[in-house]
Every structure is written in C-alpha cells, then in structure tokens.
Coordinates of C-alpha atoms in Angstrom, one line a residue:
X1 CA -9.8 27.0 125.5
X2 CA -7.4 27.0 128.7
X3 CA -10.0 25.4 130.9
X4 CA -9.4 23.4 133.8
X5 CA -11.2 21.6 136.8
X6 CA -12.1 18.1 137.9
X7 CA -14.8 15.5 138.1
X8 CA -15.6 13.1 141.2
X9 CA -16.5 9.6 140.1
X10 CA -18.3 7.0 141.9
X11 CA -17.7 3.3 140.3
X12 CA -17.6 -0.3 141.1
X13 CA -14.1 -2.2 141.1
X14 CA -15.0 -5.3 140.1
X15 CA -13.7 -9.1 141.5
X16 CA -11.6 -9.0 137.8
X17 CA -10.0 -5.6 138.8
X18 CA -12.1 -3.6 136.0
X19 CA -14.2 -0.9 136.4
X20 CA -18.4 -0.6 135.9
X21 CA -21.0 1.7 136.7
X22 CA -19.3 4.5 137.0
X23 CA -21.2 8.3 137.6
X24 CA -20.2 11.4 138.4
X25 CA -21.0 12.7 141.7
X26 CA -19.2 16.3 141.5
X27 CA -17.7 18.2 139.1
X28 CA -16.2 21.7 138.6
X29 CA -17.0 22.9 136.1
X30 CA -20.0 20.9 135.7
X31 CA -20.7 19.3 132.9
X32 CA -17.7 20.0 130.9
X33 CA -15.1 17.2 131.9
X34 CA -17.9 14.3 132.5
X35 CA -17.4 12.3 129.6
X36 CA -14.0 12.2 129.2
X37 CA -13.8 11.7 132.9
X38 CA -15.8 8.1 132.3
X39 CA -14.1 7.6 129.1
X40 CA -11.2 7.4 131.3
X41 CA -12.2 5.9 134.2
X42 CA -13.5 2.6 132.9
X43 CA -9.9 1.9 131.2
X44 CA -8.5 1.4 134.8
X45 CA -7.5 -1.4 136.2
X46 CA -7.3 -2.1 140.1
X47 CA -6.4 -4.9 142.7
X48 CA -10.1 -6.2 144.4
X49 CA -10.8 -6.5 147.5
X50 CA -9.4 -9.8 148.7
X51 CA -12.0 -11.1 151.6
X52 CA -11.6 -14.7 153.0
X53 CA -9.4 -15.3 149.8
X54 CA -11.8 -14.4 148.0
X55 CA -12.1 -11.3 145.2
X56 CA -14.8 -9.5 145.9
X57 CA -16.7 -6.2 144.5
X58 CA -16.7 -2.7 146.5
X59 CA -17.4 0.5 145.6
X60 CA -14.6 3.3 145.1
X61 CA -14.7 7.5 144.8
X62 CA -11.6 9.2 142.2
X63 CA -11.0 12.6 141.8
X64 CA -9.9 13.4 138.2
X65 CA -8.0 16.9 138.1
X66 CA -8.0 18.3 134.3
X67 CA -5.0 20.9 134.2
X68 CA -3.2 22.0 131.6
X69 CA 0.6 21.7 131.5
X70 CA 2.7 24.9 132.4
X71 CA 5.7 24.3 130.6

C-alpha cells in the first residue's frame, strides 16, 4: 500500500542479552506498524549491562523506521 512510518519501543534487555516486555510508546502512523514492530523487536539480541561483573537488566527505547526501498 506504499505506507511508511515508525514505531518507538520501550523493552527490557535482559542479563542473557534477550529482549522482554516490550510496548510501544509512539508510533506514526499509529497502530499500523505495532505488531510487526514487537514481532521484531523481541528477536534481538544485545550485550547487558555489565555492573560489578555482574549482567544485569536495564530498560532500553528503539526507533523502528518502516520505509520502503526506492530502487
């Protein structure tokens, strides 16, 4: 359908490096990239937060930008 936009995700990074509770915060359009935005989101995989040598959990905010290719 052409459209474009982006969602703002709020989500925990985990002491493994995975993602959970992830929600959207923003989104433009709303409502129309959410989902896949998750979807996405929770397949992820970051470095934790090292504190004291120890992994710990923290909370993290990604902008997803859904554009379409112009080639």
């Amino acid at each position: 359908a052409g459209t474009q936009g982006w969602v703002k995700v709020e989500f925990t990074i985990t002491e493994a490096g995975t993602v959970k509770d992830p929600r959207v915060v923003d989104a433009r359009p709303p409502r129309v990239f959410n989902r896949e935005a998750i979807r996405a989101i929770l397949k992820w995989k970051f470095k934790p937060r090292v504190v004291d040598g120890i992994a710990v959990e923290r909370r993290a905010t990604q902008v997803i930008d859904f554009t379409l290719d112009e080639s």
